[in-house]
Short mmCIF file of C-alpha atoms in Angstrom, two decimals:
data_model
loop_
_atom_site.label_atom_id
_atom_site.label_comp_id
_atom_site.label_asym_id
_atom_site.label_seq_id
_atom_site.Cartn_x
_atom_site.Cartn_y
_atom_site.Cartn_z
CA MET B 9 -8.16 10.62 26.00
CA ASP B 10 -10.08 8.03 27.96
CA ALA B 11 -13.48 9.43 27.41
CA GLY B 12 -13.27 9.30 23.68
CA ARG B 13 -13.75 12.46 21.54
CA THR B 14 -17.20 13.25 23.19
CA GLY B 15 -15.30 14.48 26.32
CA SER B 16 -17.92 12.99 28.61
CA PRO B 17 -17.27 9.64 30.14
CA SER B 18 -19.62 6.84 29.34
CA ALA B 19 -20.94 4.57 32.04
CA VAL B 20 -20.10 1.54 30.00
CA PRO B 21 -17.16 2.34 27.77
CA ALA B 22 -17.60 0.85 24.12
CA TRP B 23 -14.24 -0.04 22.57
CA PHE B 24 -13.20 -0.06 18.87
CA VAL B 25 -10.29 -2.24 18.81
CA VAL B 26 -7.75 -2.51 16.02
CA VAL B 27 -4.88 -5.01 15.71
CA GLU B 28 -1.74 -3.03 14.61
CA LEU B 29 -1.87 -0.17 12.51
CA PRO B 30 -0.63 0.67 8.92
CA VAL B 31 2.03 3.30 9.01
CA ARG B 32 3.57 5.45 5.99
CA PRO B 33 6.09 8.27 5.97
CA ARG B 34 4.82 11.68 6.51
CA ALA B 35 6.13 14.83 5.26
CA ALA B 36 9.63 15.40 6.50
CA ARG B 37 9.03 19.13 7.38
CA THR B 38 5.92 21.23 7.23
CA GLU B 39 6.81 23.16 4.16
CA LEU B 40 7.31 19.83 2.46
CA ALA B 41 3.49 19.22 2.41
CA ALA B 42 0.55 21.13 0.60
CA GLY B 43 -3.21 20.49 0.61
CA GLU B 44 -4.90 17.73 2.64
CA ARG B 45 -3.30 15.55 5.17
CA LEU B 46 -3.52 12.04 3.84
CA ASP B 47 -3.33 9.57 6.76
CA PRO B 48 -3.53 5.85 6.21
CA ALA B 49 -6.95 4.28 6.11
CA GLY B 50 -6.60 2.45 9.42
CA VAL B 51 -5.76 5.71 11.09
CA VAL B 52 -8.69 7.51 9.51
CA GLN B 53 -10.85 4.61 10.86
CA LEU B 54 -9.83 5.26 14.42
CA ASP B 55 -10.73 8.93 13.84
CA ARG B 56 -14.05 8.10 12.74
CA ALA B 57 -14.60 5.60 15.57
CA LEU B 58 -13.90 8.45 18.06
CA ASP B 59 -16.29 10.69 16.14
CA ARG B 60 -18.95 8.37 17.23
CA GLY B 61 -17.86 8.70 20.92
CA LEU B 62 -16.24 5.28 20.92
CA GLN B 63 -12.90 4.49 22.68
CA THR B 64 -10.22 3.28 20.55
CA ALA B 65 -7.42 0.66 21.55
CA VAL B 66 -4.59 -0.54 19.48
CA LEU B 67 -3.06 -4.06 20.11
CA THR B 68 0.46 -4.12 18.99
CA LEU B 69 3.71 -6.25 19.56
CA ASP B 70 5.98 -3.29 20.14
CA ARG B 71 4.32 0.14 21.10
CA ALA B 72 7.66 1.97 20.83
CA GLY B 73 8.06 1.07 17.01
CA TYR B 74 5.05 3.34 16.35
CA GLY B 75 6.23 6.70 18.18
CA PRO B 76 3.95 9.41 19.09
CA ASP B 77 2.54 10.28 15.52
CA ASP B 78 -0.91 8.31 15.98
CA ASP B 79 -1.41 9.18 19.68
CA TRP B 80 -4.07 11.54 18.59
CA VAL B 81 -6.25 8.72 17.43
CA VAL B 82 -5.49 6.11 20.03
CA ASP B 83 -7.05 6.34 23.58
CA ARG B 84 -5.12 2.96 24.75
CA TRP B 85 -2.16 1.11 23.26
CA ILE B 86 -1.86 -2.40 24.51
CA GLU B 87 1.23 -4.65 23.81
CA CYS B 88 0.46 -8.16 23.16
CA ASP B 89 1.50 -10.89 20.77
CA THR B 90 -0.64 -9.91 17.80
CA PHE B 91 0.38 -12.98 15.77
CA ASP B 92 -1.63 -15.15 18.29
CA ALA B 93 -5.36 -15.00 18.11
CA ASP B 94 -5.75 -16.19 21.67
CA ALA B 95 -3.32 -13.26 23.21
CA VAL B 96 -5.53 -11.01 21.08
CA LEU B 97 -8.67 -12.36 22.34
CA GLN B 98 -7.23 -12.23 25.95
CA ALA B 99 -6.16 -8.61 25.57
CA VAL B 100 -9.52 -7.67 24.19
CA ARG B 101 -11.40 -9.31 27.06
CA ALA B 102 -9.26 -7.59 29.74
CA LEU B 103 -10.86 -4.18 28.39
CA GLU B 104 -13.29 -2.77 30.83
CA GLY B 105 -16.70 -2.11 29.05
CA VAL B 106 -18.07 -3.50 26.02
CA VAL B 107 -16.01 -4.19 22.74
CA VAL B 108 -18.09 -3.24 19.62
CA ALA B 109 -15.48 -4.11 16.92
CA VAL B 110 -12.18 -5.85 16.36
CA THR B 111 -10.46 -5.39 13.00
CA SER B 112 -7.10 -4.71 11.30
CA ALA B 113 -6.20 -2.55 8.32
CA VAL B 114 -2.78 -4.47 7.98
CA PRO B 115 -3.05 -7.55 5.74
CA GLY B 116 -0.87 -9.59 7.87
CA PHE B 117 -3.17 -9.31 10.92
CA ALA B 118 -6.52 -9.22 9.18
CA GLY B 119 -6.87 -12.96 9.88
CA THR B 120 -5.93 -12.79 13.59
CA ALA B 121 -8.41 -9.88 14.04
CA ALA B 122 -11.16 -11.89 12.03
CA VAL B 123 -10.71 -14.97 14.56
CA ALA B 124 -10.99 -12.64 17.70
CA ALA B 125 -13.94 -10.70 16.30
CA ARG B 126 -15.87 -14.11 15.53
CA ALA B 127 -15.09 -15.42 19.17
CA LEU B 128 -16.63 -12.47 20.54
CA GLY B 129 -19.69 -12.55 18.20
CA LEU B 130 -18.84 -9.42 16.52
CA ARG B 131 -19.25 -8.53 12.74
CA GLY B 132 -16.41 -9.08 10.25
CA PRO B 133 -15.05 -11.40 7.48
CA THR B 134 -15.29 -15.30 8.03
CA PRO B 135 -11.84 -16.52 9.44
CA GLY B 136 -9.70 -18.85 7.58
CA SER B 137 -10.23 -17.58 4.00
CA ALA B 138 -7.70 -17.20 1.28
CA ALA B 139 -8.34 -13.56 1.38
CA LEU B 140 -7.22 -13.24 4.96
CA ALA B 141 -4.23 -15.47 4.69
CA ASP B 142 -1.56 -12.92 3.45
CA ASP B 143 -0.46 -15.73 1.28
CA ARG B 144 -0.37 -15.58 -2.55
CA GLY B 145 0.01 -19.28 -2.83
CA ALA B 146 -3.45 -19.45 -1.14
CA LEU B 147 -4.94 -17.22 -3.43
CA HIS B 148 -3.66 -19.17 -6.51
CA ARG B 149 -4.96 -22.37 -4.92
CA ALA B 150 -8.42 -20.82 -4.14
CA LEU B 151 -8.76 -19.78 -7.84
CA ALA B 152 -7.99 -23.27 -9.20
CA ASP B 153 -10.24 -24.68 -6.57
CA ALA B 154 -13.07 -22.54 -7.86
CA GLY B 155 -12.42 -23.58 -11.57
CA LEU B 156 -11.15 -19.93 -12.34
CA PRO B 157 -8.67 -19.21 -14.83
CA GLY B 158 -5.27 -18.02 -13.44
CA VAL B 159 -1.61 -17.46 -14.18
CA ASP B 160 1.05 -20.32 -14.01
CA TRP B 161 2.98 -20.15 -10.88
CA ALA B 162 5.33 -21.73 -8.37
CA GLU B 163 6.73 -21.52 -5.08
CA VAL B 164 10.55 -21.39 -4.60
CA ALA B 165 12.90 -20.93 -1.49
CA ALA B 166 14.62 -17.49 -1.57
CA HIS B 167 17.81 -19.08 -0.20
CA ASP B 168 18.11 -21.87 -2.84
CA PRO B 169 21.73 -21.48 -4.34
CA ASP B 170 20.53 -22.93 -7.47
CA LEU B 171 17.38 -20.78 -7.55
CA THR B 172 15.73 -20.83 -10.96
CA SER B 173 11.87 -20.27 -12.14
CA PRO B 174 10.13 -23.59 -12.72
CA ILE B 175 7.83 -21.82 -15.18
CA GLY B 176 10.17 -19.97 -17.31
CA TYR B 177 11.07 -16.45 -18.12
CA PRO B 178 10.04 -13.47 -18.06
CA CYS B 179 8.14 -13.86 -14.72
CA VAL B 180 6.98 -11.82 -12.05
CA VAL B 181 8.35 -12.65 -8.70
CA ARG B 182 7.22 -11.63 -5.19
CA PRO B 183 7.39 -12.72 -1.49
CA VAL B 184 4.44 -15.17 -0.69
CA ASP B 185 3.78 -12.90 2.39
CA GLY B 186 3.95 -9.32 3.24
CA GLY B 187 0.78 -8.17 1.63
CA GLY B 188 2.38 -7.87 -1.84
CA ALA B 189 4.13 -4.61 -0.92
CA PHE B 190 7.86 -5.50 -0.87
CA ASP B 191 10.40 -6.90 -3.14
CA ALA B 192 8.29 -7.51 -6.24
CA GLY B 193 9.87 -7.49 -9.58
CA LEU B 194 9.82 -8.63 -13.17
CA VAL B 195 12.77 -10.88 -13.97
CA SER B 196 14.19 -12.11 -17.22
CA ASP B 197 16.78 -14.77 -16.12
CA ASP B 198 18.42 -16.73 -13.19
CA ARG B 199 20.67 -13.86 -12.51
CA GLU B 200 17.99 -11.36 -12.15
CA LEU B 201 15.98 -13.71 -10.16
CA ARG B 202 18.85 -14.55 -7.59
CA ALA B 203 19.53 -10.83 -7.40
CA LEU B 204 15.78 -10.14 -6.18
CA ALA B 205 16.10 -13.09 -3.86
CA ALA B 206 19.16 -11.80 -2.28
CA ARG B 207 17.62 -8.31 -1.78
CA HIS B 208 14.76 -10.16 -0.06
CA LEU B 209 16.85 -12.25 2.30
CA ALA B 210 18.56 -8.94 3.19
CA ARG B 211 15.28 -7.47 4.46
CA PRO B 212 15.07 -8.35 8.19
CA ASP B 213 11.26 -7.84 8.55
CA TYR B 214 8.28 -6.09 7.22
CA GLY B 215 7.71 -4.07 10.30
CA ARG B 216 5.65 -4.51 13.18
CA GLY B 217 7.47 -7.80 13.96
CA MET B 218 6.47 -9.47 10.83
CA ARG B 219 9.31 -11.90 9.89
CA PRO B 220 9.36 -12.89 5.96
CA ARG B 221 8.89 -16.56 5.42
CA ARG B 222 11.61 -16.42 2.84
CA LEU B 223 9.38 -18.02 0.15
CA LEU B 224 8.97 -16.56 -3.22
CA VAL B 225 6.09 -16.88 -5.77
CA VAL B 226 7.11 -16.89 -9.36
CA GLU B 227 4.02 -15.97 -11.81
CA GLU B 228 3.51 -15.90 -15.34
CA HIS B 229 4.15 -12.52 -16.72
CA VAL B 230 0.78 -11.26 -18.13
CA PRO B 231 1.18 -8.21 -20.60
CA GLY B 232 -1.68 -5.95 -20.66
CA PRO B 233 -3.19 -3.12 -18.69
CA ARG B 234 -3.61 -3.23 -14.78
CA PHE B 235 -6.71 -2.10 -13.18
CA GLY B 236 -7.68 -1.55 -9.62
CA VAL B 237 -11.20 -1.96 -7.82
CA ASP B 238 -12.26 -0.64 -4.54
CA GLY B 239 -15.64 -1.48 -2.96
CA TYR B 240 -17.09 -3.45 0.07
CA VAL B 241 -18.99 -6.72 0.66
CA ASP B 242 -22.11 -6.35 2.77
CA GLY B 243 -24.27 -9.52 2.47
CA SER B 244 -23.87 -11.58 -0.54
CA ASP B 245 -22.91 -9.10 -3.54
CA PRO B 246 -20.12 -6.82 -3.67
CA VAL B 247 -20.63 -3.04 -4.16
CA VAL B 248 -17.84 -1.25 -6.26
CA LEU B 249 -17.21 2.24 -5.38
CA ALA B 250 -14.37 2.90 -7.81
CA TRP B 251 -12.37 1.57 -10.54
CA SER B 252 -8.77 2.76 -11.50
CA GLU B 253 -6.24 2.29 -14.16
CA VAL B 254 -2.89 1.36 -12.41
CA VAL B 255 0.64 2.13 -14.00
CA THR B 256 3.66 0.30 -12.10
CA THR B 257 7.28 1.50 -12.02
CA PRO B 258 9.50 0.09 -14.95
CA PRO B 259 11.19 -3.16 -14.57
CA PRO B 260 12.97 -4.60 -12.65
CA HIS B 261 10.82 -3.24 -9.75
CA LEU B 262 7.03 -3.36 -9.94
CA ASP B 263 5.83 -0.84 -7.39
CA SER B 264 2.67 1.14 -7.99
CA LEU B 265 3.47 4.53 -9.67
CA VAL B 266 0.21 6.00 -10.81
CA ARG B 267 -3.52 5.39 -9.96
CA THR B 268 -6.46 7.20 -11.74
CA ALA B 269 -9.70 6.42 -10.28
CA THR B 270 -13.15 6.87 -11.85
CA THR B 271 -16.87 5.22 -11.30
CA ARG B 272 -16.64 3.66 -14.87
CA PRO B 273 -15.60 0.06 -15.17
CA PRO B 274 -12.92 -0.83 -17.95
CA VAL B 275 -15.40 -3.14 -19.52
CA PRO B 276 -18.89 -3.92 -18.45
CA GLU B 277 -18.27 -7.54 -17.59
CA ALA B 278 -15.69 -6.67 -15.06
CA ILE B 279 -18.24 -6.66 -12.17
CA ASP B 280 -18.75 -10.41 -12.98
CA TRP B 281 -14.92 -11.23 -12.69
CA VAL B 282 -14.79 -9.14 -9.38
CA ARG B 283 -17.76 -11.07 -7.88
CA ALA B 284 -16.12 -14.42 -8.99
CA TRP B 285 -12.79 -13.66 -7.56
CA LEU B 286 -14.14 -12.38 -4.27
CA ALA B 287 -16.41 -15.57 -3.84
CA ALA B 288 -13.47 -18.00 -4.64
CA THR B 289 -11.11 -16.29 -2.26
CA GLY B 290 -13.67 -16.09 0.62
CA HIS B 291 -14.00 -12.64 1.10
CA ASP B 292 -17.52 -12.24 2.47
CA ALA B 293 -17.60 -8.89 4.58
CA GLY B 294 -16.04 -5.40 4.67
CA PRO B 295 -14.17 -3.39 2.25
CA PHE B 296 -11.59 -4.86 -0.36
CA HIS B 297 -9.00 -3.69 -2.69
CA LEU B 298 -8.45 -5.75 -5.80
CA GLU B 299 -6.21 -5.31 -8.79
CA PHE B 300 -6.34 -7.38 -12.13
CA LEU B 301 -4.79 -7.74 -15.27
CA LEU B 302 -6.41 -7.79 -18.61
CA GLY B 303 -4.16 -9.80 -20.93
CA PRO B 304 -4.47 -11.63 -24.24
CA ALA B 305 -6.11 -14.73 -22.60
CA GLY B 306 -8.54 -12.70 -20.53
CA PRO B 307 -8.54 -11.37 -16.92
CA ARG B 308 -6.37 -12.56 -14.44
CA LEU B 309 -6.32 -11.48 -10.67
CA ALA B 310 -3.14 -9.87 -9.61
CA ASP B 311 -3.70 -8.81 -5.85
CA LEU B 312 -6.33 -8.77 -3.27
CA GLY B 313 -6.39 -6.99 -0.08
CA PRO B 314 -9.16 -7.38 2.61
CA GLY B 315 -9.20 -3.66 3.34
CA LEU B 316 -8.93 -0.25 1.93
CA PRO B 317 -5.87 0.60 -0.38
CA GLY B 318 -2.88 1.49 1.50
CA GLY B 319 -0.50 4.76 1.30
CA GLY B 320 -3.31 7.22 1.22
CA GLY B 321 -4.88 5.57 -1.89
CA HIS B 322 -8.36 5.47 -0.43
CA ALA B 323 -8.57 9.12 -0.89
CA CYS B 324 -8.99 8.65 -4.72
CA THR B 325 -12.04 6.22 -3.89
CA ASP B 326 -13.48 8.83 -1.67
CA LEU B 327 -13.11 11.80 -4.22
CA VAL B 328 -14.83 9.77 -7.09
CA SER B 329 -17.37 8.02 -4.98
CA GLY B 330 -18.44 10.80 -2.81
CA VAL B 331 -18.06 8.18 0.19
CA ASP B 332 -15.80 8.38 3.25
CA THR B 333 -14.67 4.91 2.75
CA ALA B 334 -12.95 4.90 6.19
CA ASP B 335 -16.27 5.79 7.85
CA LEU B 336 -17.95 3.15 5.88
CA ALA B 337 -15.62 0.65 7.05
CA VAL B 338 -16.35 1.55 10.60
CA GLY B 339 -19.88 1.65 9.97
CA LEU B 340 -20.16 -1.90 8.38
CA LEU B 341 -18.36 -3.49 11.38
CA LEU B 342 -21.24 -1.76 13.72
CA GLY B 343 -23.89 -2.72 11.62
CA GLU B 344 -24.84 0.61 10.32
CA PRO B 345 -26.48 0.86 6.82
CA PRO B 346 -23.89 1.53 4.04
CA ALA B 347 -23.22 5.16 3.00
CA VAL B 348 -24.98 6.50 -0.28
CA PRO B 349 -22.58 8.11 -2.68
CA ALA B 350 -22.73 11.71 -2.62
CA PRO B 351 -23.75 14.04 -5.55
CA GLY B 352 -21.01 16.29 -7.05
CA ALA B 353 -18.08 13.88 -6.53
CA ALA B 354 -15.10 14.24 -8.84
CA GLY B 355 -15.17 12.63 -12.19
CA ALA B 356 -11.70 11.31 -11.64
CA SER B 357 -8.75 11.51 -9.25
CA THR B 358 -5.13 10.60 -9.74
CA GLN B 359 -2.47 9.59 -7.27
CA VAL B 360 1.12 9.71 -8.42
CA LEU B 361 4.07 8.45 -6.34
CA LEU B 362 7.53 9.93 -6.42
CA VAL B 363 10.38 7.69 -6.88
CA ALA B 364 13.89 7.61 -7.61
CA HIS B 365 15.56 5.99 -10.71
CA ALA B 366 18.95 5.89 -9.23
CA VAL B 367 20.71 5.74 -5.87
CA GLY B 368 21.94 9.04 -4.48
CA VAL B 369 21.86 11.54 -1.57
CA VAL B 370 18.95 14.02 -1.53
CA ARG B 371 20.67 17.25 -1.96
CA GLU B 372 17.46 19.68 -2.28
CA VAL B 373 13.69 19.55 -2.02
CA ALA B 374 11.68 22.51 -3.44
CA GLY B 375 8.57 23.47 -5.16
CA VAL B 376 5.92 21.77 -2.87
CA ARG B 377 4.19 24.99 -1.86
CA GLU B 378 4.38 26.27 -5.64
CA ALA B 379 2.31 23.00 -6.61
CA ALA B 380 -0.53 23.96 -4.08
CA GLY B 381 -1.69 26.74 -6.39
CA ILE B 382 -2.42 24.09 -9.23
CA PRO B 383 -6.24 23.68 -9.93
CA GLY B 384 -7.53 20.46 -8.59
CA LEU B 385 -4.56 19.78 -6.30
CA VAL B 386 -5.69 17.67 -3.20
CA ALA B 387 -2.53 16.82 -1.71
CA ALA B 388 1.31 17.17 -2.47
CA GLU B 389 4.13 15.70 -0.08
CA VAL B 390 7.70 14.89 -0.10
CA VAL B 391 8.56 12.52 2.61
CA THR B 392 12.24 12.50 2.23
CA ASP B 393 14.71 15.26 3.17
CA VAL B 394 17.92 16.83 2.62
CA GLY B 395 20.88 14.36 3.33
CA ARG B 396 18.80 11.13 3.13
CA VAL B 397 19.64 8.34 0.69
CA ALA B 398 17.14 7.72 -2.16
CA GLY B 399 17.06 4.98 -4.63
CA PRO B 400 14.51 2.75 -6.60
CA ALA B 401 11.62 1.80 -4.60
CA THR B 402 11.38 -1.73 -3.74
CA CYS B 403 8.56 -1.37 -1.31
CA TRP B 404 6.09 1.40 -0.65
CA GLN B 405 8.20 2.59 2.29
CA GLU B 406 10.90 3.78 -0.21
CA ARG B 407 8.61 6.33 -2.15
CA LEU B 408 9.87 9.89 -2.10
CA GLY B 409 6.45 11.39 -1.96
CA GLN B 410 2.89 11.74 -3.59
CA VAL B 411 0.56 13.80 -5.41
CA VAL B 412 -3.13 13.57 -5.46
CA THR B 413 -5.56 15.58 -7.81
CA VAL B 414 -9.03 15.70 -9.12
CA GLY B 415 -10.53 16.60 -12.61
CA ASP B 416 -13.68 16.39 -14.47
CA THR B 417 -12.22 13.52 -16.71
CA PRO B 418 -9.16 11.16 -16.16
CA GLU B 419 -7.09 13.27 -18.78
CA GLN B 420 -7.71 16.43 -16.89
CA SER B 421 -6.83 14.86 -13.55
CA TRP B 422 -3.54 13.30 -14.75
CA ARG B 423 -2.61 16.66 -16.49
CA ARG B 424 -3.09 18.45 -13.13
CA ALA B 425 -0.86 15.78 -11.34
CA ALA B 426 1.87 16.12 -14.08
CA ALA B 427 1.76 19.93 -13.54
CA ALA B 428 2.24 19.34 -9.70
CA LEU B 429 4.95 16.90 -10.32
CA ASP B 430 6.75 19.63 -12.80
CA ALA B 431 6.62 22.02 -9.81
CA ILE B 432 8.13 19.87 -7.31
CA GLN B 433 12.01 19.22 -7.42
CA VAL B 434 13.97 16.60 -5.60
CA ASP B 435 17.54 16.70 -6.41
CA VAL B 436 19.42 13.59 -6.04
CA VAL B 437 23.41 13.42 -6.28
CA ALA B 438 24.52 10.03 -7.20
CA PRO B 439 27.65 8.92 -5.24
CA ALA B 440 31.19 9.50 -6.52
CA LEU B 441 32.78 6.80 -8.30
CA PRO B 442 36.30 5.95 -6.59
CA ARG B 443 39.23 7.55 -8.62
CA PRO B 444 41.73 5.18 -9.77
CA ALA B 445 45.42 5.83 -8.47
CA PRO B 446 47.37 7.79 -11.20
CA ARG B 447 50.06 5.95 -12.88
CA PRO B 448 53.46 7.27 -12.66
CA GLY B 449 53.90 10.07 -14.77
CA ALA B 450 50.34 10.18 -15.88
CA ARG B 451 48.41 13.51 -16.08
CA SER B 452 45.88 14.21 -13.32
CA CYS B 453 42.47 13.12 -14.05
CA ARG B 454 40.65 15.81 -12.04
CA ASP B 455 39.62 17.68 -15.11
CA VAL B 456 37.88 14.42 -16.53
CA ALA B 457 36.41 12.91 -13.35
CA ALA B 458 33.86 14.63 -11.25
CA SER B 459 33.26 14.03 -7.67
CA SER B 460 29.45 13.76 -7.80
CA VAL B 461 26.87 13.49 -10.73
CA VAL B 462 23.53 15.10 -10.51
CA VAL B 463 20.66 12.76 -11.62
CA ARG B 464 18.40 14.69 -14.00
CA ARG B 465 16.08 12.00 -15.27
CA ARG B 466 12.36 12.69 -15.83
CA GLY B 467 9.46 10.49 -16.41
CA PRO B 468 5.91 10.10 -15.32
CA GLY B 469 5.67 10.11 -11.49
CA SER B 470 9.31 11.09 -11.11
CA ARG B 471 11.02 14.49 -10.30
CA ILE B 472 14.40 13.28 -9.76
CA ARG B 473 16.68 16.18 -11.16
#
């Protein structure tokens, strides 16, 4: 695919370069997906670059780790040390032709890509900002330096045998790195904190060669609703494309569960908070995904990602704003004028993730095709399969699937998502408990002990039956 999508080779190839790619599980089998194909935003950006006749290159530490799934949007894979800005710059300069953009949709590599882009005189965010650091401590320090209110927080070592929370309990705990997508939880005492730390220590990496720093950030728990903001910065003022209400999974895990996007802010002054947070953290160019909590003491920044939301979540923004956000991200890097929202966009869009509430083996998956007939369904997919082990999600890779719908109102969009979830069945069989050895002379317990238990818990975003 060396000629790009146009099919006619250019005298001077123009390269769109990405440092690593976001990945997510796809439907295990064809019949376990219905509706649109929701690729990660970084993959869609490569597709939009190809539409412009550009050639695409992906720099990666481990080409074999991706497999063949994304070959359709990649002209050239290049192995190099993607943690080293100098190595990235050397690999980019070795490309024949002209490089028109260097970027990354993976939080852990956004800073490296920004350094390379700046060295080449290309457009992109300013290197060295807290927004690009993939470091929650850096975000907290940036807010404090700007005089903005924040939560109480502290860093602790995950391997500390006497691990405790310096700020008290309950508290929210997550790794300092990893883009906030791994091992987050709400803990109420030392025992729960140490259990979360043990789970984190057992995680060898975050993928793509990213090794955890083994530092945890404990943060004040802020009761109140959680909201998301998706938009971009092109110049001095941020532009918001969508606001969303976010629901997380029940404690102890705090993974995203439901997201309903609209173009209406939760309160009129929310745009002022977003503007202040972006300025404080130094995010000055390109798309962003931000989440905040609205607690009793006022708004508090919860997460900030220098890019589009992951896991296919950018589709909700596209549907309500009328803007192809992946195309927008490419255009901003190339200096094109931002797209104007299209008329007739959906009033609301809901993404619900399928998660398990208990550990077990998937026995059956059914109903995905039936969900396709529900009005307003955009996509439904199950990314697990029969025989696989499922359990509560401790990171985005452990979700069982997702549903995306649209509606005229948030309520209609959510009702349609709930109907789609009601059609999908993922049967998880809990593992058998070991049978105690019978006592001499005792009656057999086979009439009162089952070899397996079918988990049939139901709740928002879950079809574990």
